[in-house]
Amino acid sequence: QEGGDQSGEEPGTGGMSQAGGMRPPWNQEVTPEERLPSATEPSRQWSMVRRVLTAGLLFSLLLGFSVLLVYIFRSCGPGPCMTPVCWDLLARYLASGNTSVAPCTDFFNFACGQAKGTDYSFQALAEENKRRLRRILEAPGSWHLGSGEEKAFQFYSSCMDTDAIEAAGAAPLRQVIEELGGWRISGNWTSLDFNRTLRLLMSQYGYFPFFRAYLRPRPTPPYTPVIQIDQPEFDVPLKQEQEQKIYAQIVREYLTYLNQLGTLLGGEPNKVQEHAFLSISITSQLFQFLRPLEQRRAQGKLFQMVTIDQLQEMAPAIDWLSCLQATFTPMPLSPSQLLLVHDLEYLKNMSQLVEEQLSLHRDFLQSHMILGLVRTLSPALDGKFQEAHRSLIQKLGELTERPPMPARPRWMKCVEETGTFFEPTLATLFVREAFSPSTQSAAMELFTAIKNALVSRLRRIPWMDEKTRKEAQNRVTQLQVKMGAPEWALKPSLARQEYNDIQLGPSYLQSFLSCVRSLRARIVQSFLQSFPYHRWQVSPWGVNAYYSIPDHVVVFPAGLLQPPFFHPGYPRAVNFGAAGSIMAHELLHIFYQLLLPGGCPACDTRALQGALLCLKHHYETIPLPNGTFFNGSRTFLENAVDIGGLAIALQAYSKRLLWHRGETILPNLDLSPQQLFFRSYAQVMCREPGTQEPQDPYSPPTLRVHGPLSNTPAFARHFHCPHGALMNPSSRCQLW
């Protein structure tokens, strides 16, 4: 029988045959009596009705229970965050992302495809913090009259008063040049002692024409303060290996600029051109004395400790003791004072060049120093000087094929200068405005979750031996964390200090120079005092976190823990994915040394090197937007902590999801909590792909997104990426 039962039994018989004494129903004879209604038939009908009613009741109960379950699951599941901060964040994500791109093939464009210019996340946040400072500085009646706060507000106001600056013109600058002895360009020049002029430039104007000198902690224990002598910074983008044609064009543009400066200061055109030409010649010769950092590192001469006496013998043109003493007063110096020198050969050659110029062209050397000072002071001068400098930067950028720098508004420059000179005051005002105690508490709770996840993860790292593992866990638990602002910024007595040594006016340039001297004196004084806590290397409104090796401290400024990276009202997925991954990244800097060759002798070297090679290959196989591939040999350490930072933040977030209810998501974004976590991680990295600096320690932004995410199985799982897609490769690396 086709399509029927092949057993030989008819359907509906229950498998009983005639041999069993029962006739099949189609052969049964029905008697007349049997055709009469039976007495039991009504009960049979009622039984059927009862069964129908029971089935209906059960169906109703099941339906009601299902509705109840849906309600319960919806109530316990992630609901949309409808607060204003979440709507603002949603707008940011929609503005930077490109949801038409498949996340499994190009998650960078999915998250950052429309980010242009200042949409670079860190840069945008830094500018937003400066806007907040601007609102504070421009709010009437925000300061205490007669206090240090008042001077900060007055300085900002004078910086913004461009009418007064334009009216003063070059007169305040000419007064400065007269104090330095004048110059032959204007026909009024007194041949003063070279070292006297250099001493004034360094101590009174903060300008170092031939080298840089500043205080810093010693690079090795006991980390006491030491004067460091470095190569100078040049305004001209010359390179050791540069095409002769480009080199000549750069020199011509810079010569034109120096001619403009001399002319604006009333110099005679012929004399200006002659002095400008010799100045650029001196700059070019000094540049030739420089040795690349890589070369000095390879020779083991990254820095050398010498006494002032020893340096005086090797570079005698400079009166080192008197120049340094004037610059770092009241720090007591002696000929036996140790200095940290970064390029001794440069200083020797520089000294020889200065001696030659002193014997042949003393007046030209004076002009060279003054032209350099004018260049550095141009931001505090009137519009003609600033425009000349902007034009130079633009033309040099075109010659070196660097992207043009966008013009910055005046208020931003004034905010930055006020912040530099009056940091204690602005730190307190910013923290009070942008980092409340509840925000700090939420940020510390997030950091604790990240730190605990790292401690837990260290137990499972395969290449660590037991001793190294325990030491690593101890290092993490003993770590200090500084969050928000330094201790002194939260003390009103320090924040409102009088700045008695600052004299504001009569011109903005004079106010600026008075602030330069005051700041230098405060820096020196702070190094001379015993400092019981870590010296912050960033301002509280800055956006750069860092780990300090000497103090074993990790620092997260208040300016970083702001939207779109962090807010107490955000979904946890956002805070863990953005700020949490940044925190984990900084924590992993503790273990940089272990990843270097020979950095962990007791570890399983083969397993460690295998993981690092895997990581290197992983990044080299991810294409860049232009179809090329990136050699990550210079960035492999940061790649390693990028991948580890994401893994640790994800582990901490997953644990938080497991033990805490009430998770939320962003409305109308159609992303689950886990997807929102990865989206928030990528948002931190949003940046135009072509903005990579040559010495950037980080990989290009596309790799900083695709590298860690494609190495994370959970990403492919939550975004349902097909096997073999860019974000779901066939193999992954296990380093952390």
XYZ file of C-alpha atoms in Angstrom, residues 272-689:
418
model
C 66.072 92.763 8.932
C 66.800 90.480 5.979
C 70.467 90.164 6.897
C 69.759 89.308 10.540
C 66.879 86.967 9.650
C 69.121 85.050 7.248
C 71.814 84.529 9.888
C 69.181 83.519 12.450
C 67.853 80.762 10.200
C 71.448 79.711 9.540
C 72.047 79.301 13.301
C 68.804 77.316 13.636
C 69.811 75.058 10.765
C 73.242 74.369 12.292
C 71.745 73.605 15.703
C 69.340 71.224 14.044
C 72.201 69.346 12.408
C 73.668 68.686 15.872
C 70.593 66.742 16.964
C 70.745 62.975 17.153
C 67.588 60.925 16.723
C 66.102 59.405 19.851
C 66.420 55.877 18.428
C 70.145 56.373 17.835
C 70.766 57.610 21.381
C 68.721 54.763 22.810
C 70.684 52.221 20.761
C 73.975 53.676 22.037
C 72.749 53.507 25.635
C 72.995 57.297 25.906
C 69.377 58.217 26.410
C 70.394 60.331 29.402
C 73.557 60.979 31.415
C 74.109 62.362 34.907
C 76.746 65.115 35.066
C 77.526 67.892 37.552
C 77.245 71.569 36.657
C 81.041 71.781 36.865
C 81.472 68.916 34.406
C 78.966 70.428 32.000
C 80.778 73.778 32.269
C 83.973 72.122 31.080
C 82.288 70.349 28.171
C 80.084 73.294 27.045
C 81.885 76.436 28.294
C 79.995 79.078 26.254
C 77.075 78.930 28.673
C 77.424 80.111 32.265
C 75.468 77.137 33.514
C 75.457 77.878 37.229
C 74.257 81.484 36.951
C 71.662 80.728 34.234
C 70.214 77.734 36.068
C 70.297 79.483 39.457
C 68.341 82.439 38.071
C 65.819 80.112 36.445
C 65.238 77.830 39.423
C 65.393 80.312 42.311
C 65.042 79.692 45.254
C 66.438 76.205 44.650
C 70.009 76.242 46.042
C 72.544 75.184 43.379
C 76.281 74.533 43.535
C 78.942 73.437 41.024
C 78.533 69.865 42.280
C 74.787 69.830 41.540
C 73.828 66.811 39.427
C 71.993 67.424 36.139
C 70.154 64.991 33.892
C 71.373 65.559 30.324
C 69.652 63.927 27.385
C 72.147 64.671 24.631
C 75.608 65.689 25.789
C 77.040 65.729 22.269
C 74.471 68.275 21.174
C 75.370 70.595 24.080
C 79.089 70.379 23.221
C 78.454 71.299 19.583
C 75.974 73.997 20.533
C 78.543 75.602 22.854
C 81.147 75.643 20.097
C 78.715 77.311 17.671
C 77.816 79.996 20.239
C 81.503 80.756 20.862
C 82.088 81.165 17.116
C 79.135 83.533 16.768
C 80.224 85.558 19.813
C 83.632 86.154 18.269
C 82.293 86.991 14.799
C 78.665 88.173 14.983
C 77.657 89.060 18.523
C 74.897 91.371 17.269
C 73.496 88.624 15.020
C 73.353 86.213 17.971
C 71.382 88.849 19.924
C 68.931 89.193 17.020
C 68.577 85.407 16.776
C 67.554 85.172 20.435
C 65.099 88.082 20.219
C 63.456 86.769 17.041
C 62.944 83.440 18.795
C 61.382 85.182 21.794
C 59.025 87.163 19.547
C 57.967 83.912 17.883
C 57.048 82.330 21.224
C 55.214 85.453 22.428
C 53.170 85.873 19.233
C 49.967 84.430 20.805
C 50.032 87.320 23.328
C 50.587 89.971 20.655
C 48.259 91.833 18.316
C 46.595 90.336 15.226
C 49.435 91.151 12.778
C 51.911 88.955 14.674
C 49.379 86.175 15.101
C 48.411 86.238 11.440
C 52.069 86.028 10.380
C 52.525 82.954 12.574
C 49.303 81.318 11.302
C 50.413 81.886 7.717
C 53.796 80.260 8.448
C 52.187 77.192 10.052
C 49.789 76.814 7.107
C 52.536 76.985 4.484
C 54.821 74.629 6.397
C 51.907 72.210 6.704
C 51.409 72.275 2.936
C 55.102 71.605 2.329
C 55.231 68.684 4.752
C 51.808 67.373 3.621
C 50.329 67.664 7.067
C 46.592 68.281 7.375
C 45.805 71.950 8.034
C 45.221 72.892 11.634
C 41.720 74.314 12.101
C 41.627 77.902 13.316
C 40.928 77.996 17.039
C 38.569 80.589 18.492
C 40.047 83.249 20.732
C 38.121 82.047 23.819
C 39.771 78.620 23.643
C 43.278 80.098 23.678
C 42.322 82.327 26.600
C 40.805 79.415 28.547
C 43.985 77.382 28.037
C 46.256 80.206 29.204
C 44.087 80.978 32.221
C 44.088 77.284 33.089
C 47.872 77.123 32.826
C 48.525 80.122 35.069
C 45.623 79.715 37.532
C 45.190 75.939 37.659
C 44.412 75.729 41.419
C 41.520 78.139 40.995
C 40.056 76.591 37.843
C 40.529 73.061 39.176
C 38.225 73.720 42.126
C 35.644 75.510 39.988
C 35.627 72.717 37.386
C 35.333 69.886 39.915
C 32.543 71.684 41.727
C 30.704 72.072 38.421
C 31.420 68.750 36.696
C 32.391 66.084 39.243
C 29.967 65.841 42.135
C 30.519 63.432 45.047
C 27.865 61.097 43.595
C 29.701 61.021 40.255
C 32.986 60.287 41.986
C 31.360 57.504 44.034
C 29.908 55.895 40.891
C 33.253 56.153 39.099
C 35.072 54.581 42.043
C 32.520 51.745 42.115
C 33.212 51.120 38.416
C 36.972 51.130 38.998
C 36.631 48.644 41.861
C 34.672 46.264 39.621
C 37.361 46.554 36.911
C 40.189 46.016 39.394
C 38.486 42.946 40.875
C 37.997 41.505 37.399
C 41.718 41.949 36.690
C 42.713 40.222 39.946
C 40.402 37.346 39.061
C 41.728 37.147 35.518
C 45.347 36.990 36.671
C 44.604 33.554 38.159
C 43.973 32.166 34.678
C 46.829 33.645 32.631
C 48.599 30.576 31.208
C 52.090 32.015 30.719
C 52.491 33.317 34.295
C 54.231 31.176 36.895
C 52.729 31.044 40.371
C 55.208 33.459 41.953
C 54.758 36.065 39.216
C 50.992 35.622 39.448
C 50.964 36.358 43.186
C 53.291 39.340 42.737
C 51.033 40.647 39.973
C 47.940 40.317 42.135
C 49.710 42.113 44.979
C 50.717 44.926 42.632
C 47.099 45.428 41.639
C 45.742 45.334 45.195
C 48.451 47.760 46.426
C 47.787 50.228 43.616
C 46.634 53.719 44.573
C 43.958 55.396 42.486
C 43.533 59.145 42.137
C 40.273 60.270 40.661
C 38.803 63.641 39.815
C 41.348 66.199 41.011
C 44.493 66.463 43.170
C 44.105 66.900 46.909
C 45.182 70.534 46.754
C 42.452 71.358 44.230
C 39.821 70.446 46.795
C 41.233 72.754 49.471
C 39.737 76.267 49.226
C 42.747 77.886 50.882
C 44.986 76.670 48.059
C 42.473 77.174 45.287
C 41.956 80.814 46.256
C 45.569 81.690 46.850
C 46.302 85.332 46.284
C 48.936 85.027 43.518
C 50.588 88.062 45.126
C 53.499 87.987 42.690
C 51.231 88.407 39.648
C 50.872 91.976 38.419
C 48.086 92.360 35.871
C 48.414 95.134 33.268
C 48.829 97.682 31.964
C 49.052 95.563 28.750
C 48.029 91.961 28.179
C 51.618 91.052 27.245
C 52.876 92.340 30.596
C 50.151 90.365 32.406
C 51.129 87.281 30.429
C 54.823 87.610 31.314
C 54.033 88.227 34.982
C 52.020 84.989 34.992
C 54.910 83.130 33.328
C 57.266 84.175 36.153
C 54.736 83.343 38.860
C 54.074 79.890 37.443
C 57.770 79.049 37.230
C 58.300 80.140 40.845
C 55.351 78.001 41.998
C 56.670 74.948 40.139
C 60.103 75.305 41.716
C 58.584 75.873 45.148
C 56.423 72.763 44.828
C 59.484 70.633 44.014
C 61.331 72.004 47.038
C 58.492 71.108 49.396
C 58.032 67.587 50.673
C 55.127 66.195 48.702
C 53.258 63.453 50.589
C 51.179 62.491 47.598
C 51.492 62.022 43.854
C 52.109 65.073 41.656
C 49.455 65.092 38.983
C 50.725 65.304 35.399
C 47.387 66.433 33.961
C 44.916 69.158 34.841
C 41.606 68.066 36.416
C 39.758 69.047 33.211
C 42.180 67.012 31.071
C 41.116 63.818 29.289
C 44.262 61.704 29.618
C 44.473 58.954 32.229
C 47.912 57.560 33.077
C 49.834 55.168 35.303
C 52.820 56.521 37.282
C 55.564 53.914 37.736
C 57.483 55.767 40.505
C 54.429 56.310 42.709
C 52.486 53.183 41.636
C 49.430 55.370 41.130
C 46.815 55.385 38.407
C 45.149 58.740 37.686
C 41.736 59.419 36.134
C 41.023 63.176 35.907
C 37.502 64.508 36.273
C 37.636 65.727 32.685
C 37.845 62.138 31.417
C 34.942 60.798 33.493
C 32.367 62.838 31.592
C 29.825 62.136 28.844
C 30.060 60.355 26.447
C 32.518 58.098 28.344
C 30.855 58.101 31.756
C 27.792 59.298 33.637
C 26.068 57.821 36.720
C 22.773 57.890 34.812
C 24.027 55.958 31.777
C 23.225 52.294 31.154
C 25.916 50.193 32.813
C 26.868 48.814 29.402
C 28.010 52.301 28.345
C 30.068 52.983 31.457
C 31.757 49.579 31.415
C 32.364 49.615 27.654
C 33.789 53.153 27.516
C 35.229 54.308 30.867
C 35.658 50.718 32.109
C 37.822 49.696 29.156
C 39.944 52.852 29.636
C 40.437 51.989 33.310
C 41.408 48.395 32.494
C 43.809 49.636 29.806
C 45.627 51.836 32.320
C 45.769 49.040 34.901
C 47.499 46.755 32.414
C 50.304 49.306 32.051
C 51.493 47.909 35.388
C 52.573 44.762 33.501
C 54.287 46.414 30.519
C 57.671 45.144 31.688
C 56.524 41.508 31.715
C 55.762 41.642 27.983
C 59.234 42.864 26.997
C 61.989 40.384 26.091
C 63.496 39.053 29.319
C 60.925 40.922 31.397
C 59.614 37.790 33.074
C 62.392 35.163 33.322
C 60.342 32.751 35.463
C 57.327 32.831 33.137
C 56.556 30.312 30.403
C 58.513 32.211 27.762
C 57.358 29.992 24.923
C 53.682 30.485 25.767
C 54.145 34.242 26.218
C 56.071 34.727 22.977
C 53.563 32.539 21.168
C 50.699 34.722 22.380
C 52.547 37.915 21.388
C 53.390 36.533 17.929
C 49.767 35.503 17.524
C 48.733 39.032 18.461
C 51.181 40.575 15.989
C 49.889 38.337 13.193
C 46.284 39.051 14.199
C 46.757 42.806 13.719
C 48.762 42.426 10.519
C 45.920 40.507 8.857
C 43.290 43.194 9.499
C 43.105 45.551 6.500
C 43.112 49.315 6.855
C 40.454 51.412 5.052
C 42.744 51.965 2.043
C 43.357 48.230 1.678
C 46.891 48.302 3.114
C 48.107 46.514 6.237
C 49.818 47.936 9.308
C 53.157 46.899 10.760
C 52.458 46.868 14.486
C 55.983 46.253 15.774
C 56.061 49.760 17.310
C 52.564 49.539 18.781
C 52.447 45.934 19.988
C 52.513 46.876 23.702
C 49.518 49.178 23.343
C 47.781 46.582 21.166
C 48.291 44.066 23.976
C 46.741 46.331 26.611
C 43.911 47.314 24.239
C 42.926 43.661 23.893
C 43.359 42.988 27.611
C 41.469 46.133 28.597
C 38.435 45.110 26.563
C 38.500 41.546 27.938
C 38.699 42.729 31.560
C 35.935 45.322 31.121
C 33.706 42.698 29.482
C 34.343 40.230 32.318
C 33.486 42.887 34.915
C 30.320 43.872 33.035
C 29.181 40.261 32.611
C 29.526 39.706 36.347
C 27.553 42.879 37.036
C 24.769 41.663 34.707
C 24.668 38.340 36.546
C 24.298 39.785 40.038
C 22.431 43.037 39.484
C 19.038 43.740 37.941
C 17.677 46.897 36.401
C 19.912 47.142 33.330
C 18.858 49.738 30.755
C 19.612 50.377 27.096
C 19.499 53.425 24.854
C 16.094 54.039 23.291
C 15.550 53.493 19.570
C 19.033 52.105 19.017
C 18.009 48.437 18.715
C 21.078 47.189 20.603
C 21.058 44.655 23.423
C 23.041 45.478 26.585
C 26.006 43.404 25.363
C 25.878 45.004 21.916
C 25.705 48.442 23.548
C 28.809 47.539 25.593
C 30.819 46.879 22.404
C 29.342 49.945 20.685
C 30.451 52.108 23.608
C 33.957 50.628 23.516
C 34.273 51.553 19.838
C 32.951 55.058 20.490
C 36.035 55.775 22.611
C 38.231 55.068 19.569
C 36.271 57.151 17.053
C 38.698 59.201 15.035
C 39.364 59.986 11.395
C 41.512 57.100 10.060
